Coordinates of C-alpha atoms and ligand atoms in Angstrom, one line a residue:
M10 CA 15.0 -10.3 35.1
E11 CA 15.9 -12.5 32.1
T12 CA 13.4 -15.1 33.2
N13 CA 10.8 -12.4 33.5
I14 CA 11.3 -11.3 29.9
N15 CA 11.3 -14.9 28.7
T16 CA 8.0 -15.5 30.5
L17 CA 6.5 -12.3 29.1
E18 CA 7.7 -13.2 25.6
Q19 CA 6.2 -16.7 26.0
Q20 CA 2.8 -15.3 27.1
F21 CA 2.9 -12.8 24.3
Q22 CA 3.6 -15.6 21.7
D23 CA 0.9 -17.8 23.3
K24 CA -1.6 -15.0 22.9
I25 CA -0.6 -14.6 19.2
D26 CA -0.7 -18.4 18.6
K27 CA -4.3 -18.4 20.0
G28 CA -5.3 -15.8 17.5
Q29 CA -5.8 -13.0 20.1
K30 CA -5.1 -9.4 19.3
I31 CA -2.3 -7.4 20.8
E32 CA -3.5 -3.9 21.9
P33 CA -1.4 -0.7 22.4
K34 CA -1.1 -1.0 26.2
D35 CA -0.2 -4.7 26.2
W36 CA 3.4 -5.8 26.8
M37 CA 5.2 -6.5 23.5
P38 CA 8.8 -7.3 22.5
E39 CA 10.6 -4.1 21.4
M40 CA 11.3 -5.8 18.0
Y41 CA 7.5 -6.4 17.5
R42 CA 7.0 -2.7 18.1
K43 CA 9.8 -1.8 15.7
Q44 CA 8.6 -4.1 13.0
L45 CA 5.1 -2.9 13.2
T46 CA 6.1 0.8 13.3
R47 CA 8.3 0.2 10.2
M48 CA 5.5 -1.5 8.2
M49 CA 2.6 0.7 9.3
S50 CA 4.5 3.9 8.7
Q51 CA 5.7 2.7 5.3
H52 CA 2.1 1.9 4.6
A53 CA 0.8 5.3 5.7
H54 CA 3.5 7.0 3.6
S55 CA 2.5 4.9 0.6
E56 CA -1.1 6.1 0.9
I57 CA 0.0 9.7 1.0
I58 CA 2.6 9.6 -1.8
G59 CA 0.1 7.4 -3.7
M60 CA -2.1 10.4 -4.1
L61 CA 0.4 12.1 -6.3
P62 CA 0.3 10.0 -9.6
E63 CA -3.5 10.0 -9.5
G64 CA -3.8 13.6 -8.4
N65 CA -1.9 14.4 -11.6
W66 CA -5.1 13.6 -13.6
I67 CA -7.8 15.2 -11.5
T68 CA -7.8 18.4 -13.6
R69 CA -7.7 16.3 -16.9
A70 CA -10.3 13.6 -16.2
P71 CA -12.3 13.1 -19.4
N72 CA -15.7 14.1 -17.9
L73 CA -17.4 15.3 -14.7
R74 CA -18.3 11.8 -13.6
R75 CA -14.8 10.5 -13.9
K76 CA -13.4 13.6 -12.2
A77 CA -15.8 13.3 -9.2
I78 CA -14.9 9.6 -8.8
L79 CA -11.1 10.2 -9.0
L80 CA -11.4 13.1 -6.6
A81 CA -13.2 10.9 -4.1
K82 CA -10.6 8.1 -4.6
V83 CA -7.7 10.4 -3.9
Q84 CA -9.5 11.7 -0.8
D85 CA -10.0 8.2 0.4
E86 CA -6.2 7.6 0.1
A87 CA -5.6 10.7 2.2
G88 CA -8.0 9.3 4.8
H89 CA -6.2 5.9 4.8
G90 CA -2.9 7.7 5.4
L91 CA -4.2 9.6 8.3
Y92 CA -5.9 6.6 9.8
L93 CA -2.7 4.6 9.5
Y94 CA -0.6 7.4 11.1
S95 CA -3.0 7.3 14.0
A96 CA -2.7 3.6 14.3
A97 CA 1.1 3.8 14.1
E98 CA 1.2 6.4 16.8
T99 CA -0.3 4.0 19.2
L100 CA 3.1 2.2 19.1
G101 CA 4.8 5.3 20.6
T102 CA 6.3 7.3 17.7
S103 CA 4.7 10.6 17.0
R104 CA 3.2 11.5 13.7
E105 CA 5.6 14.5 13.4
E106 CA 8.6 12.1 13.7
L107 CA 7.1 9.7 11.1
L108 CA 6.4 12.5 8.7
N109 CA 9.9 13.9 9.3
Q110 CA 11.3 10.5 8.2
L111 CA 9.3 10.6 5.0
H112 CA 10.2 14.2 4.2
T113 CA 13.9 13.7 4.7
G114 CA 13.9 10.6 2.5
K115 CA 14.8 8.2 5.4
A116 CA 11.5 6.3 5.3
K117 CA 10.5 3.9 2.5
Y118 CA 7.1 4.0 0.7
S119 CA 5.8 1.7 -1.9
S120 CA 8.0 1.4 -5.0
I121 CA 5.0 1.5 -7.2
F122 CA 4.4 5.2 -6.7
N123 CA 7.7 6.1 -8.3
Y124 CA 6.4 5.4 -11.8
P125 CA 4.8 8.2 -13.8
S126 CA 1.1 8.3 -14.8
L127 CA 1.4 9.3 -18.4
T128 CA -2.1 8.9 -19.8
W129 CA -5.7 8.7 -18.6
A130 CA -5.5 4.9 -19.0
D131 CA -2.8 4.9 -16.3
I132 CA -5.6 5.9 -13.8
G133 CA -7.4 2.8 -14.8
A134 CA -4.3 0.7 -14.5
I135 CA -3.5 2.1 -11.0
G136 CA -7.0 1.3 -9.7
W137 CA -7.2 -2.1 -11.3
L138 CA -3.6 -3.3 -10.7
V139 CA -2.2 -1.3 -7.8
D140 CA -5.3 -1.3 -5.7
G141 CA -5.9 -4.9 -6.8
A142 CA -2.4 -6.0 -5.5
A143 CA -2.9 -3.9 -2.4
I144 CA -6.2 -5.6 -1.6
M145 CA -4.6 -9.0 -1.8
N146 CA -2.0 -7.9 0.7
Q147 CA -4.3 -6.0 3.0
T148 CA -7.0 -8.6 3.4
M149 CA -4.2 -10.7 4.8
L150 CA -3.0 -7.9 7.0
A151 CA -6.6 -7.4 8.3
K152 CA -6.2 -10.8 10.1
G153 CA -2.9 -9.7 11.7
S154 CA -2.1 -9.7 15.4
Y155 CA -2.0 -6.0 16.1
G156 CA -5.5 -4.7 16.9
P157 CA -5.3 -1.1 15.6
Y158 CA -3.6 -2.2 12.3
S159 CA -5.9 -5.0 11.6
R160 CA -9.0 -2.9 12.3
A161 CA -7.6 -0.1 10.1
M162 CA -7.1 -2.7 7.3
T163 CA -10.7 -4.0 7.5
R164 CA -12.0 -0.6 6.9
I165 CA -9.5 0.4 4.3
C166 CA -10.1 -2.8 2.3
K167 CA -13.7 -1.9 1.8
E168 CA -12.8 1.3 0.1
E169 CA -10.0 -0.3 -1.9
S170 CA -12.5 -2.7 -3.4
F171 CA -14.4 0.3 -4.9
H172 CA -11.0 1.7 -6.1
N173 CA -10.2 -1.5 -7.8
R174 CA -13.5 -1.7 -9.5
Q175 CA -13.4 1.8 -10.8
G176 CA -10.0 1.2 -12.3
Y177 CA -11.2 -1.9 -14.0
E178 CA -14.2 0.0 -15.3
I179 CA -12.0 2.7 -16.8
L180 CA -9.8 0.2 -18.6
H181 CA -12.7 -1.9 -19.7
T182 CA -14.3 1.2 -21.3
L183 CA -11.1 2.1 -23.1
A184 CA -10.5 -1.5 -24.2
H185 CA -13.9 -1.4 -25.9
G186 CA -13.4 2.0 -27.5
T187 CA -11.6 3.2 -30.6
N188 CA -8.3 1.5 -31.7
E189 CA -6.4 4.4 -30.2
Q190 CA -8.2 4.0 -26.8
K191 CA -7.5 0.3 -26.9
E192 CA -3.8 0.9 -27.6
M193 CA -3.8 3.3 -24.7
A194 CA -5.2 0.7 -22.3
Q195 CA -2.7 -1.9 -23.5
D196 CA 0.2 0.5 -23.1
A197 CA -0.8 1.3 -19.6
L198 CA -1.0 -2.4 -18.8
N199 CA 2.4 -2.9 -20.3
R200 CA 4.0 -0.3 -18.1
W201 CA 2.2 -1.0 -14.8
W202 CA 2.1 -4.8 -14.8
W203 CA 5.6 -5.6 -13.6
P204 CA 5.8 -2.8 -11.1
A205 CA 2.5 -4.1 -9.6
V206 CA 3.8 -7.6 -9.5
M207 CA 6.9 -6.4 -7.7
M208 CA 5.2 -4.1 -5.3
L209 CA 4.2 -7.1 -3.2
G210 CA 7.8 -7.3 -2.1
P211 CA 10.9 -9.4 -2.8
T212 CA 10.7 -13.1 -3.4
E213 CA 11.3 -15.8 -0.7
G214 CA 14.9 -15.9 0.3
N215 CA 15.3 -12.2 -0.3
S216 CA 12.6 -11.1 2.1
P217 CA 14.5 -10.7 5.4
N218 CA 11.5 -9.6 7.5
T219 CA 9.1 -12.4 6.6
E220 CA 10.2 -15.0 9.0
Q221 CA 9.8 -12.8 12.1
T222 CA 6.7 -11.0 11.0
M223 CA 5.0 -14.3 10.2
K224 CA 6.0 -15.8 13.6
W225 CA 4.3 -12.8 15.2
K226 CA 1.3 -12.9 12.7
I227 CA 2.0 -9.4 11.5
K228 CA 2.0 -11.0 8.1
L229 CA 0.2 -14.3 7.7
E230 CA 1.5 -15.2 4.2
T231 CA 4.7 -14.8 2.2
N232 CA 5.1 -12.1 -0.5
D233 CA 5.2 -14.9 -3.1
A234 CA 1.9 -16.4 -1.9
I235 CA 0.1 -13.1 -2.2
R236 CA 1.8 -12.4 -5.6
Q237 CA 0.5 -15.7 -6.9
R238 CA -3.1 -14.9 -5.7
F239 CA -2.9 -11.5 -7.3
I240 CA -1.8 -13.0 -10.7
D241 CA -4.3 -15.8 -10.6
R242 CA -7.1 -13.3 -10.0
T243 CA -6.0 -10.6 -12.4
V244 CA -5.1 -12.6 -15.6
P245 CA -8.7 -13.7 -16.3
Q246 CA -9.8 -10.1 -15.9
A247 CA -7.3 -9.0 -18.6
D248 CA -8.7 -11.8 -20.8
V249 CA -12.2 -10.4 -20.4
M250 CA -11.0 -7.0 -21.5
G251 CA -9.1 -8.4 -24.5
L252 CA -5.8 -7.1 -23.1
K253 CA -2.5 -9.0 -23.1
I254 CA -0.4 -9.3 -20.0
P255 CA 3.2 -8.5 -21.0
D256 CA 4.6 -11.8 -19.8
D257 CA 5.4 -14.5 -22.4
K258 CA 6.0 -17.1 -19.7
L259 CA 2.5 -16.7 -18.3
V260 CA 0.7 -20.1 -18.5
Y261 CA -2.1 -21.7 -16.6
N262 CA -1.1 -25.0 -14.9
E263 CA -4.2 -27.3 -14.8
T264 CA -2.6 -29.4 -12.0
T265 CA -1.7 -26.7 -9.6
K266 CA -4.6 -24.4 -10.7
H267 CA -2.2 -21.5 -10.7
Y268 CA -0.5 -19.4 -13.4
A269 CA 3.2 -19.8 -13.8
Y270 CA 4.8 -16.5 -14.6
G271 CA 8.1 -14.9 -15.7
E272 CA 10.9 -13.4 -13.5
P273 CA 10.3 -9.8 -12.7
N274 CA 13.2 -7.4 -13.1
W275 CA 14.3 -7.3 -9.4
N276 CA 17.3 -5.1 -10.2
E277 CA 14.8 -2.4 -11.3
F278 CA 12.9 -3.0 -8.0
Y279 CA 16.0 -2.5 -5.8
E280 CA 17.0 0.6 -7.8
V281 CA 13.6 2.1 -7.3
I282 CA 13.6 1.5 -3.5
K283 CA 17.1 2.9 -3.3
G284 CA 15.7 6.2 -4.7
N285 CA 16.6 5.8 -8.3
G286 CA 13.2 5.2 -9.9
P287 CA 11.8 7.5 -12.6
C288 CA 9.9 9.7 -10.2
N289 CA 11.5 9.3 -6.7
K290 CA 12.9 12.8 -6.6
K291 CA 9.7 14.4 -8.0
R292 CA 7.5 12.6 -5.5
L293 CA 9.6 13.7 -2.5
D294 CA 9.9 17.3 -3.7
D295 CA 6.1 17.5 -4.4
R296 CA 5.3 16.0 -1.0
N297 CA 7.6 18.4 0.8
K298 CA 6.1 21.3 -1.1
A299 CA 2.6 20.2 -0.2
H300 CA 3.6 19.9 3.5
D301 CA 5.1 23.3 3.6
N302 CA 2.1 24.9 1.8
G303 CA -0.1 23.3 4.4
A304 CA 1.7 24.8 7.4
W305 CA -0.9 27.6 7.8
V306 CA -3.7 25.0 7.9
R307 CA -2.0 23.1 10.7
A308 CA -1.3 26.3 12.6
A309 CA -5.0 27.4 12.3
A310 CA -6.2 23.9 13.4
E311 CA -4.0 24.0 16.4
A312 CA -5.0 27.5 17.4
Y313 CA -8.7 26.5 17.0
A314 CA -8.2 23.3 19.0
S315 CA -6.5 25.2 21.9
K316 CA -9.3 27.9 21.9
Q317 CA -11.9 25.1 22.1
H318 CA -9.9 23.5 24.9
I319 CA -9.9 26.8 26.9
K320 CA -13.6 27.2 26.2
N321 CA -14.4 23.7 27.4
K322 CA -12.3 24.2 30.6
V323 CA -14.2 27.4 31.4
A324 CA -17.5 25.8 30.8
Ligands
BYC420 N1 8.3 -0.8 -2.0 O1 11.5 -8.3 4.0 P1 10.6 -7.7 3.0 C1 -2.1 1.6 -1.7 C2 11.3 -3.3 1.4 S1 -0.6 1.7 -0.8 C3 9.3 -0.3 -1.2 O2 9.8 -8.6 2.2 P2 8.2 -6.9 4.4 C4 -2.5 2.7 -2.5 C5 10.8 -3.6 2.8 O3 10.3 -2.5 3.4 C6 -0.2 0.0 -0.4 N2 10.0 -1.1 -0.3 O4 9.6 -6.7 3.8 C7 -2.3 4.0 -2.1 C8 12.2 -4.1 3.4 O5 13.0 -2.9 3.7 P3 13.2 -2.4 5.2 C9 1.1 -0.1 0.3 C10 9.6 -2.4 -0.3 O6 7.9 -5.7 5.2 C11 -2.6 5.0 -2.9 C12 12.8 -4.7 2.2 O7 12.2 -4.3 1.0 N3 1.0 -1.2 1.1 O8 -2.7 0.6 -1.7 O9 8.2 -8.2 5.2 C13 -3.2 4.8 -4.2 C14 12.7 -6.3 2.3 O10 11.4 -6.7 2.1 C15 8.6 -2.9 -1.1 C16 1.7 -1.5 2.2 O11 2.6 -0.7 2.5 C17 8.0 -2.1 -1.9 N4 7.0 -2.5 -2.8 O12 7.2 -7.1 3.2 C18 -3.5 3.5 -4.6 C19 1.4 -2.7 3.0 N5 8.5 -4.3 -0.8 O13 11.9 -1.9 5.7 C20 -3.1 2.4 -3.8 C21 2.2 -2.9 4.3 C22 9.5 -4.5 0.1 O14 13.6 -3.7 6.0 N6 3.5 -3.4 4.0 N7 10.1 -3.4 0.5 O15 14.3 -1.4 5.1 C23 3.7 -4.8 3.8 O16 2.7 -5.6 3.7 C24 5.1 -5.3 3.7 O17 5.9 -4.3 4.2 C25 5.5 -5.6 2.2 C26 7.0 -6.0 2.3 C27 4.7 -6.8 1.7 C28 5.4 -4.4 1.3

């Protein structure tokens, strides 16, 4: 029996090493299934909770064009969430169970969404920095070993690129506006920079899942490697806008061709993921309320689907 499992594990690893995808019905180690369910469900929850800070500004967008774009972006995030729940379900845990873990506070979602969106400039900062950091991570995840997750990522990254661009455009406009608007853009950057740097996960040595997830090509790079790429790409964009990244240690190294940067406040990060961030309680309360308010929609959809099912059977 033991030899059989060893052989299966070896075949599984060989497949991964050759760059082949693992599909839902393929044999996989239980820990691979567990790691992926953990990451994919956290990711789905992040998309859903991530609608809240931006949704906060839909009714207050400065004009119709901005409102329509923001509305579409928030809808995209909902779509990403549903897409990812479907992909996670292929590993054997039902959507109901995954949602229950979110609503009871057992599941994690991205730390970044526990910060408040205080001004319109925050909507720019979220698109530019949060979607920007997410793209860095997700283009890597799109090359991952699990078929349904990697395909979901390919599709999601295309939309995230638009999100990133619209955020940059909002901040660029503010940064070239009145003094007050420029200050608003700088203030948003000051508040969102470090949380965005930290959302890419703890640094090497403090990232317990990385070794195993990299062996299985769930992740192909460390959190630090992606963080570096995000910083290298983003700093020149801040320069173009005339905004200052709030890090005095930020300096370009001509030899390595990378920016050196200061130490994030990791204590703050761990407090946020423990549930003690500025908005953790509000996010969970709002999410639960939205789920409860949507009960009648789910009931109606189920009733409609079963009616259709009976109709199809008769026909
Ligand atoms: N927040 O061993 P590590 C979006 C946890 S949404 C909270 O490095 P891993 C968007 C981690 O879970 C984008 N927790 O973990 C949506 C682990 O705890 P557990 C969201 C975090 O998995 C709407 C522990 O810390 N993207 O784009 O190897 C609007 C140790 O960490 C965080 C994803 O979810 C965090 N930031 O690496 C706008 C991508 N970081 O589970 C935009 C999928 C770490 O052992 N996830 N933790 O109890 C991933 O790629 C990886 O899970 C991470 C962390 C890179 C985040």
